[in-house]
Coordinates of C-alpha atoms in Angstrom, one line a residue:
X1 CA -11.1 130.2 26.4
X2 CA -11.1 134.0 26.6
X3 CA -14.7 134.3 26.0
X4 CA -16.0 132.3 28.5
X5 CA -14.8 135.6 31.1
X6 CA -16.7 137.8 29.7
X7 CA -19.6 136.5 27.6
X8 CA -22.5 135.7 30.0
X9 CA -23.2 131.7 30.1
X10 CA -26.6 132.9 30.7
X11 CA -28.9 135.6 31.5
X12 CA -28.7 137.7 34.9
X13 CA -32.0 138.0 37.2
X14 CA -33.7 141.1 36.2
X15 CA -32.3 144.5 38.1
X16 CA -28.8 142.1 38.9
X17 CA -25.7 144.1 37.1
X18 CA -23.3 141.3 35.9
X19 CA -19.7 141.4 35.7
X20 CA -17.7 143.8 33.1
X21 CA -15.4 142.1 30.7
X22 CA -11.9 142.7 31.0
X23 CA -10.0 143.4 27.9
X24 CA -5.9 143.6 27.4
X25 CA -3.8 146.5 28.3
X26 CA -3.7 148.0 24.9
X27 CA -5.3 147.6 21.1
X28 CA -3.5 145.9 18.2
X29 CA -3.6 146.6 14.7
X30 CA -4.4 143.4 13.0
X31 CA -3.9 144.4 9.2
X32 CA -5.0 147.2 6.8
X33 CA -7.8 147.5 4.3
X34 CA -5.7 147.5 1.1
X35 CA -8.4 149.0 -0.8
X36 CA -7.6 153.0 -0.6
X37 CA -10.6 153.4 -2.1
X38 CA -12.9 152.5 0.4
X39 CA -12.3 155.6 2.7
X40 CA -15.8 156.3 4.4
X41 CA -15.9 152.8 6.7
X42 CA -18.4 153.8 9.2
X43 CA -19.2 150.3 10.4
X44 CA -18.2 147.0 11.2
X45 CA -19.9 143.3 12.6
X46 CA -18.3 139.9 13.1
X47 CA -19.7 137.1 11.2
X48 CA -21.0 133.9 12.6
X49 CA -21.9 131.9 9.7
X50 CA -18.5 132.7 8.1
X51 CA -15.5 132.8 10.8
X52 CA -13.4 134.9 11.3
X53 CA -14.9 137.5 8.7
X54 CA -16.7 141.2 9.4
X55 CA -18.8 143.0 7.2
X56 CA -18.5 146.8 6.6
X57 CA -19.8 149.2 4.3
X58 CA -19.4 153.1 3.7
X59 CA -20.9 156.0 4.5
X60 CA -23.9 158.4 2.7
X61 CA -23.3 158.6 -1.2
X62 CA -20.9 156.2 -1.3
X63 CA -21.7 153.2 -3.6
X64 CA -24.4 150.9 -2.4
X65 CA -22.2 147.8 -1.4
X66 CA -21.3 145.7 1.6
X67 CA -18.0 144.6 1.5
X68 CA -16.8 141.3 3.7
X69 CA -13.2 141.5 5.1
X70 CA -11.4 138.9 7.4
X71 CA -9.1 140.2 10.3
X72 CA -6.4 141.2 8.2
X73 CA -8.1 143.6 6.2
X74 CA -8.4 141.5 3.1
X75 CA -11.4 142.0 0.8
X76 CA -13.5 138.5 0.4
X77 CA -16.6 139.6 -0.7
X78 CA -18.4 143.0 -2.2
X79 CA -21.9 142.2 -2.9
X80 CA -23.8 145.6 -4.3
X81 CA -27.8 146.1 -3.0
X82 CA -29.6 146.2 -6.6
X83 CA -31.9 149.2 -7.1
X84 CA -31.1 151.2 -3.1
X85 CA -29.0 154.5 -3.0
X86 CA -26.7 155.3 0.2
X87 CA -28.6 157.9 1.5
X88 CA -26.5 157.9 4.8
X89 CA -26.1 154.4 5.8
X90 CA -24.7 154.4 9.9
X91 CA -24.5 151.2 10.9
X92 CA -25.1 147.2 10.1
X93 CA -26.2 144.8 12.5
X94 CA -27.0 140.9 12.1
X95 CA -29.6 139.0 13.1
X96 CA -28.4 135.5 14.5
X97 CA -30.5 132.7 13.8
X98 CA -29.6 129.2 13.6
X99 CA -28.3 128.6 10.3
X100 CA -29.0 131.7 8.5
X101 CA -28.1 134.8 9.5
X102 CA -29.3 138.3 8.2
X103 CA -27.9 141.2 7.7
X104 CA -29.2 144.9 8.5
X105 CA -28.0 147.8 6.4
X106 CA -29.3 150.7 8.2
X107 CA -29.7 154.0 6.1
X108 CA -30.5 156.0 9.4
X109 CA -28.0 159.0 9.5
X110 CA -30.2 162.3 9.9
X111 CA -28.2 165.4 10.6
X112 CA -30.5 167.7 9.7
X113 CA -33.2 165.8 11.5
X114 CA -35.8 165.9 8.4
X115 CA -36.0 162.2 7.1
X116 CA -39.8 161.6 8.4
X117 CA -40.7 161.7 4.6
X118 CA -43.5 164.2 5.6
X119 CA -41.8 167.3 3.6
X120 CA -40.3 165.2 0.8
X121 CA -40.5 162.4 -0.9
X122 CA -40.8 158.5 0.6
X123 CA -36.8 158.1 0.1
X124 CA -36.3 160.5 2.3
X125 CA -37.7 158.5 5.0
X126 CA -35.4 156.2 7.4
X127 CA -35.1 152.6 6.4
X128 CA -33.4 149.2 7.0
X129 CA -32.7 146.6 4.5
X130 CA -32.2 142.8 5.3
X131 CA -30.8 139.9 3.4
X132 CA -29.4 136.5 4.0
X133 CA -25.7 136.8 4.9
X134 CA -23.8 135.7 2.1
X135 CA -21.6 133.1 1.9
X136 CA -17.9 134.1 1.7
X137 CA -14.4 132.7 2.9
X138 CA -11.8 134.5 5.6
X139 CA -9.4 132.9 3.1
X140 CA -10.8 133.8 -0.3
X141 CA -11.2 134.0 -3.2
X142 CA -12.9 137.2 -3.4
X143 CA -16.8 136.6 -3.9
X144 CA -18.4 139.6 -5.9
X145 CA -22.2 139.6 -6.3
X146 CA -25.6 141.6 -6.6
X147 CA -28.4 141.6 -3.1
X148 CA -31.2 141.3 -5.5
X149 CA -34.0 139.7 -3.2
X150 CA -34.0 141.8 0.2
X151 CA -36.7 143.6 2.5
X152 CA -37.0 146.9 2.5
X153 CA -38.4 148.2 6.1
X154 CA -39.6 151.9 6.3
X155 CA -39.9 153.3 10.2
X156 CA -41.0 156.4 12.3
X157 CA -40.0 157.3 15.0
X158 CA -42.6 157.3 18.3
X159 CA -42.7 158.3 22.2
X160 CA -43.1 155.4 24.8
X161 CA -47.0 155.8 24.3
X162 CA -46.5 155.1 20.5
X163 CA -47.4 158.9 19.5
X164 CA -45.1 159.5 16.4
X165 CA -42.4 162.0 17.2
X166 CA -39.5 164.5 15.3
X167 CA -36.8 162.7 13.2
X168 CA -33.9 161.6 15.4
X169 CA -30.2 162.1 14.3
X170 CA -28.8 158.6 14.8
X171 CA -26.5 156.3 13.7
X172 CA -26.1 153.2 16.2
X173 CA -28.0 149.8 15.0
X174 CA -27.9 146.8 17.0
X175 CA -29.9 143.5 16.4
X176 CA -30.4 141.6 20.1
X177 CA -29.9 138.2 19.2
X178 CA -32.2 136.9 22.4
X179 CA -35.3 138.3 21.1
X180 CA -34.2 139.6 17.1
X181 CA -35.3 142.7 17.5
X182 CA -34.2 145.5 16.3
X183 CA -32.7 148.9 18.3
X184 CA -31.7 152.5 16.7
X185 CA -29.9 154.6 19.7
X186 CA -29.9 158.5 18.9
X187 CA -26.7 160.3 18.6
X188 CA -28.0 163.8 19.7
X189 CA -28.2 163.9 23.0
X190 CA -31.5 164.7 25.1
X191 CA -31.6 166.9 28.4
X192 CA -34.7 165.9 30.1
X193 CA -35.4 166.8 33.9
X194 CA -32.0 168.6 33.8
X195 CA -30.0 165.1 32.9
X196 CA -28.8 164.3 29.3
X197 CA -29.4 161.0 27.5
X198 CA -29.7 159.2 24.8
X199 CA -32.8 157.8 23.5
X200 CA -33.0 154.2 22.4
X201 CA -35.7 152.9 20.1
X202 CA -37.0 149.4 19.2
X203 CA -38.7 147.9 16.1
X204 CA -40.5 144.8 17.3
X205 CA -40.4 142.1 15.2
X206 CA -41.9 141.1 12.5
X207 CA -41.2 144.2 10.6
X208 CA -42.8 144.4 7.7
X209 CA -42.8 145.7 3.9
X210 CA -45.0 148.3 2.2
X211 CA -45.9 149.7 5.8
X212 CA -44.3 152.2 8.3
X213 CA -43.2 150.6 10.8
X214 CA -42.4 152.0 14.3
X215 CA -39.4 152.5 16.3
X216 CA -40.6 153.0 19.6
X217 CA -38.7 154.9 22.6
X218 CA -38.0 152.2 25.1
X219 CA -35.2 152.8 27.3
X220 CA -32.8 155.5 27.5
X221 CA -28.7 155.6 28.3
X222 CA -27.5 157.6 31.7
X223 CA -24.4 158.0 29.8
X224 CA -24.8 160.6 27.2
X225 CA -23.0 160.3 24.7
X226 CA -22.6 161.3 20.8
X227 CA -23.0 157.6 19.8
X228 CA -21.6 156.3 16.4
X229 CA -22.3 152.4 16.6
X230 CA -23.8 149.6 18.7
X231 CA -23.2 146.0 18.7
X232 CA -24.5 143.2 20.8
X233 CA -22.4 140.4 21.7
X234 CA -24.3 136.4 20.9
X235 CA -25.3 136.5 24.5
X236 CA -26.9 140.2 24.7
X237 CA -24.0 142.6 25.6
X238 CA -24.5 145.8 24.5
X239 CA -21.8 147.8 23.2
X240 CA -21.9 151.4 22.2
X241 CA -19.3 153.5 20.6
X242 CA -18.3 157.2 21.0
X243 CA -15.1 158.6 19.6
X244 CA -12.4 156.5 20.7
X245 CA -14.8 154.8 24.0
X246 CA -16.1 151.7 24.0
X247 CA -19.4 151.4 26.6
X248 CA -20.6 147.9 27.9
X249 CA -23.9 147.5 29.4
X250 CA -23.3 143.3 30.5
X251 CA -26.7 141.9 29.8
X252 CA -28.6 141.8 33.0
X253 CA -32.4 140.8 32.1
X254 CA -34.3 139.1 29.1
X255 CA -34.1 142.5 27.2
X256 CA -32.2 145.4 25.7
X257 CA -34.3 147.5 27.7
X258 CA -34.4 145.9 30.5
X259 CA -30.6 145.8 30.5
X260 CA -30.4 149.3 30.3
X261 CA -33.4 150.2 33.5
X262 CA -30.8 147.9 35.8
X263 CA -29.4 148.8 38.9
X264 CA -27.2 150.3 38.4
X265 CA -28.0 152.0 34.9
X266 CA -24.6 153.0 33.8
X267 CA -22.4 151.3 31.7
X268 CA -19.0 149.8 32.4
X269 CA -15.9 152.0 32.3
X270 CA -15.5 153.3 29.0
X271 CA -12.6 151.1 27.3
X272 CA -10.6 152.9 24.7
X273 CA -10.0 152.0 21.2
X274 CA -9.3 154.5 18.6
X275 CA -11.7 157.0 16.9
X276 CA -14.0 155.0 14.6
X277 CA -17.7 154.8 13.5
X278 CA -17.3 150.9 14.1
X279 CA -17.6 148.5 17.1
X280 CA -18.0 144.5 16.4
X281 CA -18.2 141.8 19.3
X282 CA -16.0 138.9 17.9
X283 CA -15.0 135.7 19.9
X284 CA -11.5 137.0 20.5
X285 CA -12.8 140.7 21.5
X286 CA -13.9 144.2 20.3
X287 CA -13.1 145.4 16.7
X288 CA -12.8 148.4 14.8
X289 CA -12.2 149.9 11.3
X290 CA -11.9 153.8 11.3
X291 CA -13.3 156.0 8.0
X292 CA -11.6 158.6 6.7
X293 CA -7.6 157.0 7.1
X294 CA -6.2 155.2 3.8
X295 CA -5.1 152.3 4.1
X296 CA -8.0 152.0 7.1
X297 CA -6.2 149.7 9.7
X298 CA -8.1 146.8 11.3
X299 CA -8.2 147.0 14.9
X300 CA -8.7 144.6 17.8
X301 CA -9.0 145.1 21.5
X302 CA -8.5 141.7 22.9
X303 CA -10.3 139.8 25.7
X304 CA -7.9 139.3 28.7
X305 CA -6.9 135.9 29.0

């Protein structure tokens, strides 16, 4: 099978850079999203406990709903959030566990950099919600439903020391399957020591509800880019999308972090797709869904064989 070349059997010895995947020579379309409607799609992840299907949602004030689509673009389920408001949701991610999966909505876009809550009020402030995956069929019928029992998880950001810092403008969310939790990586760009990066931030599990929790500065990306999704494959591969790039840090330790600090810290050459705020590890490859084209097309980068 294709996905036994570049899915890791297992993990790397720490600081050991493991091989890049290899993908075919160009993208295919696979189908369109038929509903013209749904214009904003600013992210996309592949289902486990329901093959073959992705789930996607819009971006900020758009109406608060996931929406599950198989590979051709048809809609099979749209299940709204009861009682939440798209603020500026960026990015899903799912946590794999054996025989329940959850989702991650993550309302974390910040353009203006002021969602600490500290100036406004509390729903100002960055947050995650997590649910169950519903179940749903790549073939249909079209399941519709209301989220009504979900957690709600509030977070800060914070330096490596755990001293709360600004708001940071970002919009990739990626749930590492090895250890379940949870990483934000900032869009804006730092320059420190004269080099530019991008921050990446972890929420240790358990989160919890009713508290802030923190997302603390952990690693860092030696390619700096304006990041607009994350995904990490079953095994721990990190993907991160920029414009029309796909980067692929091939997981080399027991951690995101870890996988980023290894020798060398750089990514694999960027692999193009098209432009998109979406980037979904699948069994069959990489996957996208750009916003702002009607109908959206649904777009796959295959695995070599």
């Amino acid at each position: 099978m294709a996905i036994v070349a570049v899915v890791l059997a297992g993990l790397q010895p720490a600081g050991a850079f493991a091989a890049c995947p290899t993908f075919a020579s160009s993208n295919q379309v696979m189908g369109h999203v038929a509903d013209t409607s749904l214009n904003e799609l600013s992210d996309l992840v592949a289902s486990t406990d329901n093959p073959g299907v992705f789930w996607t949602e819009e971006d900020s004030s758009n109406p608060n709903k996931v929406y599950a689509i198989n590979g051709t673009g048809q809609i099979v389920g749209e299940f709204t959030i009861q009682g939440t408001k798209d603020i500026d949701w960026e990015d899903l991610s799912i946590d794999r566990r054996a025989g329940t999966d959850s989702l991650y909505v993550g309302d974390i876009g910040d353009n203006k950099g002021t969602r600490d809550g500290s100036t406004a009020t509390s729903k100002s402030r960055v947050r995650l919600y997590r649910f169950p995956e519903p179940t749903v069929s790549a073939t249909g019928p079209k399941v519709t439903g209301t989220i009504t029992g979900f957690d709600t998880f509030v977070y800060r950001y914070a330096d490596a020391n755990g001293t709360l810092i600004a708001p940071r403008n970002s919009e990739s969310l990626m749930t590492d399957p090895i250890t379940h939790d949870v990483y934000v990586v900032e869009k804006t760009k730092q320059t420190v020591g004269g080099k530019e990066q991008n921050w990446v931030f972890r929420l240790e599990q358990p989160l919890q509800n009713g508290v802030i929790n923190i997302a603390r500065k952990v690693a860092f990306t030696t390619t700096a880019k304006a990041y607009l999704s994350a995904d990490i494959s079953p095994s721990g591969d990190i993907a991160l999308k920029a414009g029309s790039t796909a980067y692929i840090w091939p997981r080399t330790g027991p951690t995101v972090e870890s996988t980023f600090a290894a020798s060398p810290a750089a990514p694999c050459t960027g692999t193009p797709l098209i432009a998109s705020e979406a980037i979904a590890w699948a069994p069959d490859g990489l996957w996208t869904v750009p916003d702002g084209v009607v109908p959206a097309p649904i777009v796959r980068l295959a695995f070599a064989p």
